[in-house]
């Protein structure tokens, strides 16, 4: 069964890794990461790291535009 969760606001890869490990260990299969205008402008490399961390742990990732425009 596919199960998912939305993950908001944290942009520290150290914390992201711990949280994504916990999410995966709880049995979730998908995660939605939000992307804001600020993320797009200042944290695009970090967002790529966050997506990689999530996928490396076996989670399928969706990115949702959050506060763009």
mmCIF file of N, CA, C and O in Angstrom:
data_model
loop_
_atom_site.group_PDB
_atom_site.id
_atom_site.type_symbol
_atom_site.label_atom_id
_atom_site.label_comp_id
_atom_site.label_asym_id
_atom_site.label_seq_id
_atom_site.Cartn_x
_atom_site.Cartn_y
_atom_site.Cartn_z
ATOM 1 N N UNK A 1 0.840 -1.177 0.000
ATOM 2 C CA UNK A 1 0.000 0.000 0.000
ATOM 3 C C UNK A 1 0.885 1.240 0.000
ATOM 4 O O UNK A 1 1.915 1.278 0.659
ATOM 5 N N UNK A 2 0.474 2.255 -0.737
ATOM 6 C CA UNK A 2 1.188 3.522 -0.769
ATOM 7 C C UNK A 2 0.664 4.430 0.337
ATOM 8 O O UNK A 2 -0.539 4.582 0.498
ATOM 9 N N UNK A 3 1.580 4.999 1.090
ATOM 10 C CA UNK A 3 1.208 5.973 2.118
ATOM 11 C C UNK A 3 2.169 7.145 2.031
ATOM 12 O O UNK A 3 3.349 6.976 1.734
ATOM 13 N N UNK A 4 1.671 8.337 2.283
ATOM 14 C CA UNK A 4 2.514 9.520 2.160
ATOM 15 C C UNK A 4 2.296 10.514 3.274
ATOM 16 O O UNK A 4 1.332 10.426 4.033
ATOM 17 N N UNK A 5 3.226 11.443 3.326
ATOM 18 C CA UNK A 5 3.196 12.481 4.350
ATOM 19 C C UNK A 5 3.803 13.754 3.755
ATOM 20 O O UNK A 5 4.660 13.692 2.879
ATOM 21 N N UNK A 6 3.330 14.899 4.215
ATOM 22 C CA UNK A 6 3.889 16.187 3.798
ATOM 23 C C UNK A 6 4.909 16.624 4.836
ATOM 24 O O UNK A 6 4.675 16.533 6.037
ATOM 25 N N UNK A 7 6.056 17.108 4.351
ATOM 26 C CA UNK A 7 7.133 17.553 5.234
ATOM 27 C C UNK A 7 7.407 19.018 4.929
ATOM 28 O O UNK A 7 7.752 19.366 3.804
ATOM 29 N N UNK A 8 7.242 19.870 5.932
ATOM 30 C CA UNK A 8 7.311 21.317 5.720
ATOM 31 C C UNK A 8 8.479 21.984 6.444
ATOM 32 O O UNK A 8 8.817 21.600 7.558
ATOM 33 N N UNK A 9 9.065 22.980 5.803
ATOM 34 C CA UNK A 9 9.886 24.034 6.406
ATOM 35 C C UNK A 9 11.312 23.699 6.818
ATOM 36 O O UNK A 9 12.154 24.572 6.787
ATOM 37 N N UNK A 10 11.636 22.501 7.242
ATOM 38 C CA UNK A 10 12.998 22.217 7.693
ATOM 39 C C UNK A 10 13.918 22.161 6.482
ATOM 40 O O UNK A 10 13.619 21.503 5.492
ATOM 41 N N UNK A 11 15.056 22.848 6.563
ATOM 42 C CA UNK A 11 15.993 22.890 5.441
ATOM 43 C C UNK A 11 17.408 22.469 5.837
ATOM 44 O O UNK A 11 18.344 22.673 5.079
ATOM 45 N N UNK A 12 17.579 21.882 6.976
ATOM 46 C CA UNK A 12 18.881 21.397 7.430
ATOM 47 C C UNK A 12 19.014 19.922 7.072
ATOM 48 O O UNK A 12 18.298 19.081 7.628
ATOM 49 N N UNK A 13 19.925 19.583 6.140
ATOM 50 C CA UNK A 13 20.060 18.182 5.737
ATOM 51 C C UNK A 13 20.287 17.217 6.906
ATOM 52 O O UNK A 13 19.814 16.081 6.875
ATOM 53 N N UNK A 14 20.972 17.657 7.950
ATOM 54 C CA UNK A 14 21.196 16.799 9.121
ATOM 55 C C UNK A 14 19.872 16.375 9.752
ATOM 56 O O UNK A 14 19.650 15.205 10.055
ATOM 57 N N UNK A 15 18.976 17.339 9.950
ATOM 58 C CA UNK A 15 17.676 17.038 10.540
ATOM 59 C C UNK A 15 16.779 16.296 9.559
ATOM 60 O O UNK A 15 16.012 15.413 9.948
ATOM 61 N N UNK A 16 16.892 16.671 8.293
ATOM 62 C CA UNK A 16 16.092 16.015 7.258
ATOM 63 C C UNK A 16 16.389 14.520 7.237
ATOM 64 O O UNK A 16 15.482 13.693 7.187
ATOM 65 N N UNK A 17 17.670 14.170 7.263
ATOM 66 C CA UNK A 17 18.048 12.749 7.213
ATOM 67 C C UNK A 17 17.406 11.979 8.369
ATOM 68 O O UNK A 17 16.804 10.919 8.165
ATOM 69 N N UNK A 18 17.503 12.513 9.570
ATOM 70 C CA UNK A 18 16.914 11.837 10.736
ATOM 71 C C UNK A 18 15.403 11.695 10.572
ATOM 72 O O UNK A 18 14.834 10.641 10.848
ATOM 73 N N UNK A 19 14.766 12.772 10.133
ATOM 74 C CA UNK A 19 13.309 12.739 9.966
ATOM 75 C C UNK A 19 12.891 11.779 8.857
ATOM 76 O O UNK A 19 11.921 11.032 9.002
ATOM 77 N N UNK A 20 13.614 11.777 7.731
ATOM 78 C CA UNK A 20 13.265 10.891 6.629
ATOM 79 C C UNK A 20 13.492 9.430 7.018
ATOM 80 O O UNK A 20 12.723 8.554 6.625
ATOM 81 N N UNK A 21 14.539 9.158 7.804
ATOM 82 C CA UNK A 21 14.747 7.796 8.302
ATOM 83 C C UNK A 21 13.559 7.359 9.154
ATOM 84 O O UNK A 21 13.065 6.234 9.013
ATOM 85 N N UNK A 22 13.110 8.253 10.019
ATOM 86 C CA UNK A 22 11.968 7.919 10.874
ATOM 87 C C UNK A 22 10.702 7.713 10.043
ATOM 88 O O UNK A 22 9.940 6.776 10.284
ATOM 89 N N UNK A 23 10.486 8.586 9.079
ATOM 90 C CA UNK A 23 9.316 8.472 8.211
ATOM 91 C C UNK A 23 9.331 7.135 7.465
ATOM 92 O O UNK A 23 8.325 6.428 7.411
ATOM 93 N N UNK A 24 10.481 6.778 6.901
ATOM 94 C CA UNK A 24 10.595 5.506 6.185
ATOM 95 C C UNK A 24 10.399 4.326 7.139
ATOM 96 O O UNK A 24 9.716 3.354 6.797
ATOM 97 N N UNK A 25 10.976 4.418 8.332
ATOM 98 C CA UNK A 25 10.843 3.330 9.311
ATOM 99 C C UNK A 25 9.412 3.162 9.805
ATOM 100 O O UNK A 25 9.031 2.068 10.245
ATOM 101 N N UNK A 26 8.627 4.221 9.741
ATOM 102 C CA UNK A 26 7.226 4.140 10.137
ATOM 103 C C UNK A 26 6.360 3.498 9.048
ATOM 104 O O UNK A 26 5.172 3.261 9.244
ATOM 105 N N UNK A 27 6.962 3.242 7.887
ATOM 106 C CA UNK A 27 6.236 2.566 6.820
ATOM 107 C C UNK A 27 5.706 3.465 5.717
ATOM 108 O O UNK A 27 5.026 2.989 4.810
ATOM 109 N N UNK A 28 5.993 4.750 5.789
ATOM 110 C CA UNK A 28 5.568 5.640 4.706
ATOM 111 C C UNK A 28 6.366 5.318 3.447
ATOM 112 O O UNK A 28 7.544 4.966 3.511
ATOM 113 N N UNK A 29 5.722 5.460 2.300
ATOM 114 C CA UNK A 29 6.376 5.174 1.025
ATOM 115 C C UNK A 29 6.632 6.434 0.200
ATOM 116 O O UNK A 29 7.458 6.406 -0.709
ATOM 117 N N UNK A 30 5.920 7.513 0.512
ATOM 118 C CA UNK A 30 6.014 8.755 -0.252
ATOM 119 C C UNK A 30 6.137 9.950 0.693
ATOM 120 O O UNK A 30 5.605 9.918 1.802
ATOM 121 N N UNK A 31 6.800 10.991 0.202
ATOM 122 C CA UNK A 31 6.884 12.243 0.952
ATOM 123 C C UNK A 31 6.697 13.406 -0.021
ATOM 124 O O UNK A 31 7.143 13.343 -1.163
ATOM 125 N N UNK A 32 6.000 14.430 0.449
ATOM 126 C CA UNK A 32 5.839 15.665 -0.316
ATOM 127 C C UNK A 32 6.702 16.720 0.344
ATOM 128 O O UNK A 32 6.551 17.011 1.531
ATOM 129 N N UNK A 33 7.640 17.263 -0.418
ATOM 130 C CA UNK A 33 8.445 18.389 0.057
ATOM 131 C C UNK A 33 7.902 19.649 -0.606
ATOM 132 O O UNK A 33 7.622 19.652 -1.808
ATOM 133 N N UNK A 34 7.729 20.686 0.170
ATOM 134 C CA UNK A 34 7.228 21.942 -0.382
ATOM 135 C C UNK A 34 8.397 22.793 -0.855
ATOM 136 O O UNK A 34 9.495 22.737 -0.301
ATOM 137 N N UNK A 35 8.156 23.569 -1.888
ATOM 138 C CA UNK A 35 9.164 24.454 -2.466
ATOM 139 C C UNK A 35 8.582 25.859 -2.518
ATOM 140 O O UNK A 35 7.618 26.109 -3.240
ATOM 141 N N UNK A 36 9.165 26.748 -1.730
ATOM 142 C CA UNK A 36 8.687 28.131 -1.704
ATOM 143 C C UNK A 36 9.552 28.999 -2.620
ATOM 144 O O UNK A 36 10.587 28.561 -3.133
ATOM 145 N N UNK A 37 9.137 30.224 -2.796
ATOM 146 C CA UNK A 37 9.911 31.171 -3.576
ATOM 147 C C UNK A 37 11.302 31.357 -2.960
ATOM 148 O O UNK A 37 12.308 31.424 -3.663
ATOM 149 N N UNK A 38 11.362 31.420 -1.656
ATOM 150 C CA UNK A 38 12.632 31.555 -0.947
ATOM 151 C C UNK A 38 13.527 30.332 -1.195
ATOM 152 O O UNK A 38 14.735 30.472 -1.416
ATOM 153 N N UNK A 39 12.938 29.147 -1.157
ATOM 154 C CA UNK A 39 13.705 27.933 -1.454
ATOM 155 C C UNK A 39 14.267 27.986 -2.867
ATOM 156 O O UNK A 39 15.427 27.638 -3.100
ATOM 157 N N UNK A 40 13.437 28.393 -3.790
ATOM 158 C CA UNK A 40 13.845 28.466 -5.191
ATOM 159 C C UNK A 40 15.008 29.439 -5.367
ATOM 160 O O UNK A 40 15.962 29.153 -6.079
ATOM 161 N N UNK A 41 14.939 30.582 -4.689
ATOM 162 C CA UNK A 41 15.966 31.615 -4.849
ATOM 163 C C UNK A 41 17.247 31.328 -4.067
ATOM 164 O O UNK A 41 18.346 31.601 -4.550
ATOM 165 N N UNK A 42 17.109 30.816 -2.849
ATOM 166 C CA UNK A 42 18.267 30.729 -1.952
ATOM 167 C C UNK A 42 18.677 29.314 -1.556
ATOM 168 O O UNK A 42 19.781 29.119 -1.061
ATOM 169 N N UNK A 43 17.792 28.352 -1.703
ATOM 170 C CA UNK A 43 18.072 27.012 -1.203
ATOM 171 C C UNK A 43 17.916 25.926 -2.264
ATOM 172 O O UNK A 43 17.642 24.779 -1.925
ATOM 173 N N UNK A 44 18.114 26.262 -3.513
ATOM 174 C CA UNK A 44 17.882 25.259 -4.563
ATOM 175 C C UNK A 44 18.840 24.070 -4.418
ATOM 176 O O UNK A 44 18.425 22.917 -4.587
ATOM 177 N N UNK A 45 20.099 24.301 -4.079
ATOM 178 C CA UNK A 45 21.044 23.190 -3.876
ATOM 179 C C UNK A 45 20.629 22.354 -2.668
ATOM 180 O O UNK A 45 20.704 21.118 -2.705
ATOM 181 N N UNK A 46 20.176 23.020 -1.617
ATOM 182 C CA UNK A 46 19.719 22.307 -0.422
ATOM 183 C C UNK A 46 18.496 21.464 -0.743
ATOM 184 O O UNK A 46 18.375 20.323 -0.277
ATOM 185 N N UNK A 47 17.586 21.999 -1.542
ATOM 186 C CA UNK A 47 16.401 21.239 -1.915
ATOM 187 C C UNK A 47 16.783 19.979 -2.698
ATOM 188 O O UNK A 47 16.195 18.919 -2.494
ATOM 189 N N UNK A 48 17.772 20.085 -3.554
ATOM 190 C CA UNK A 48 18.242 18.901 -4.279
ATOM 191 C C UNK A 48 18.819 17.877 -3.302
ATOM 192 O O UNK A 48 18.594 16.670 -3.450
ATOM 193 N N UNK A 49 19.555 18.343 -2.297
ATOM 194 C CA UNK A 49 20.077 17.447 -1.260
ATOM 195 C C UNK A 49 18.941 16.756 -0.510
ATOM 196 O O UNK A 49 19.003 15.556 -0.234
ATOM 197 N N UNK A 50 17.918 17.515 -0.172
ATOM 198 C CA UNK A 50 16.769 16.973 0.560
ATOM 199 C C UNK A 50 16.078 15.886 -0.263
ATOM 200 O O UNK A 50 15.737 14.822 0.260
ATOM 201 N N UNK A 51 15.899 16.139 -1.535
ATOM 202 C CA UNK A 51 15.270 15.150 -2.413
ATOM 203 C C UNK A 51 16.144 13.903 -2.513
ATOM 204 O O UNK A 51 15.648 12.774 -2.442
ATOM 205 N N UNK A 52 17.444 14.082 -2.634
ATOM 206 C CA UNK A 52 18.358 12.939 -2.715
ATOM 207 C C UNK A 52 18.336 12.121 -1.426
ATOM 208 O O UNK A 52 18.306 10.886 -1.475
ATOM 209 N N UNK A 53 18.371 12.780 -0.287
ATOM 210 C CA UNK A 53 18.300 12.073 0.998
ATOM 211 C C UNK A 53 17.035 11.220 1.042
ATOM 212 O O UNK A 53 17.073 10.057 1.421
ATOM 213 N N UNK A 54 15.928 11.814 0.663
ATOM 214 C CA UNK A 54 14.642 11.109 0.710
ATOM 215 C C UNK A 54 14.630 9.899 -0.221
ATOM 216 O O UNK A 54 14.213 8.810 0.180
ATOM 217 N N UNK A 55 15.085 10.093 -1.447
ATOM 218 C CA UNK A 55 15.062 8.982 -2.401
ATOM 219 C C UNK A 55 16.076 7.903 -2.031
ATOM 220 O O UNK A 55 15.819 6.717 -2.244
ATOM 221 N N UNK A 56 17.211 8.301 -1.482
ATOM 222 C CA UNK A 56 18.209 7.309 -1.044
ATOM 223 C C UNK A 56 17.653 6.401 0.049
ATOM 224 O O UNK A 56 18.090 5.257 0.190
ATOM 225 N N UNK A 57 16.705 6.907 0.807
ATOM 226 C CA UNK A 57 16.075 6.111 1.860
ATOM 227 C C UNK A 57 14.868 5.329 1.354
ATOM 228 O O UNK A 57 14.145 4.700 2.119
ATOM 229 N N UNK A 58 14.644 5.377 0.034
ATOM 230 C CA UNK A 58 13.586 4.578 -0.575
ATOM 231 C C UNK A 58 12.243 5.263 -0.673
ATOM 232 O O UNK A 58 11.264 4.632 -1.082
ATOM 233 N N UNK A 59 12.174 6.538 -0.323
ATOM 234 C CA UNK A 59 10.912 7.263 -0.408
ATOM 235 C C UNK A 59 10.714 7.816 -1.811
ATOM 236 O O UNK A 59 11.665 8.301 -2.440
ATOM 237 N N UNK A 60 9.502 7.741 -2.310
ATOM 238 C CA UNK A 60 9.144 8.419 -3.552
ATOM 239 C C UNK A 60 8.843 9.871 -3.175
ATOM 240 O O UNK A 60 8.197 10.134 -2.161
ATOM 241 N N UNK A 61 9.313 10.813 -4.002
ATOM 242 C CA UNK A 61 9.228 12.231 -3.651
ATOM 243 C C UNK A 61 8.339 12.991 -4.623
ATOM 244 O O UNK A 61 8.468 12.825 -5.844
ATOM 245 N N UNK A 62 7.474 13.807 -4.063
ATOM 246 C CA UNK A 62 6.740 14.807 -4.825
ATOM 247 C C UNK A 62 7.191 16.168 -4.303
ATOM 248 O O UNK A 62 7.436 16.318 -3.101
ATOM 249 N N UNK A 63 7.297 17.148 -5.196
ATOM 250 C CA UNK A 63 7.626 18.517 -4.796
ATOM 251 C C UNK A 63 6.437 19.387 -5.141
ATOM 252 O O UNK A 63 5.973 19.401 -6.282
ATOM 253 N N UNK A 64 5.936 20.107 -4.146
ATOM 254 C CA UNK A 64 4.763 20.946 -4.335
ATOM 255 C C UNK A 64 5.155 22.422 -4.233
ATOM 256 O O UNK A 64 5.841 22.823 -3.294
ATOM 257 N N UNK A 65 4.737 23.187 -5.215
ATOM 258 C CA UNK A 65 4.953 24.643 -5.161
ATOM 259 C C UNK A 65 4.166 25.212 -4.005
ATOM 260 O O UNK A 65 2.978 24.963 -3.856
ATOM 261 N N UNK A 66 4.842 25.932 -3.160
ATOM 262 C CA UNK A 66 4.263 26.444 -1.927
ATOM 263 C C UNK A 66 4.666 27.898 -1.794
ATOM 264 O O UNK A 66 5.812 28.200 -1.503
ATOM 265 N N UNK A 67 3.782 28.791 -2.062
ATOM 266 C CA UNK A 67 4.087 30.214 -1.919
ATOM 267 C C UNK A 67 4.911 30.763 -3.076
ATOM 268 O O UNK A 67 5.695 31.670 -2.883
ATOM 269 N N UNK A 68 4.739 30.223 -4.275
ATOM 270 C CA UNK A 68 5.423 30.788 -5.434
ATOM 271 C C UNK A 68 4.512 31.820 -6.084
ATOM 272 O O UNK A 68 3.327 31.603 -6.207
ATOM 273 N N UNK A 69 5.147 32.893 -6.506
ATOM 274 C CA UNK A 69 4.400 33.901 -7.258
ATOM 275 C C UNK A 69 3.775 34.931 -6.478
ATOM 276 O O UNK A 69 3.442 35.450 -5.639
#
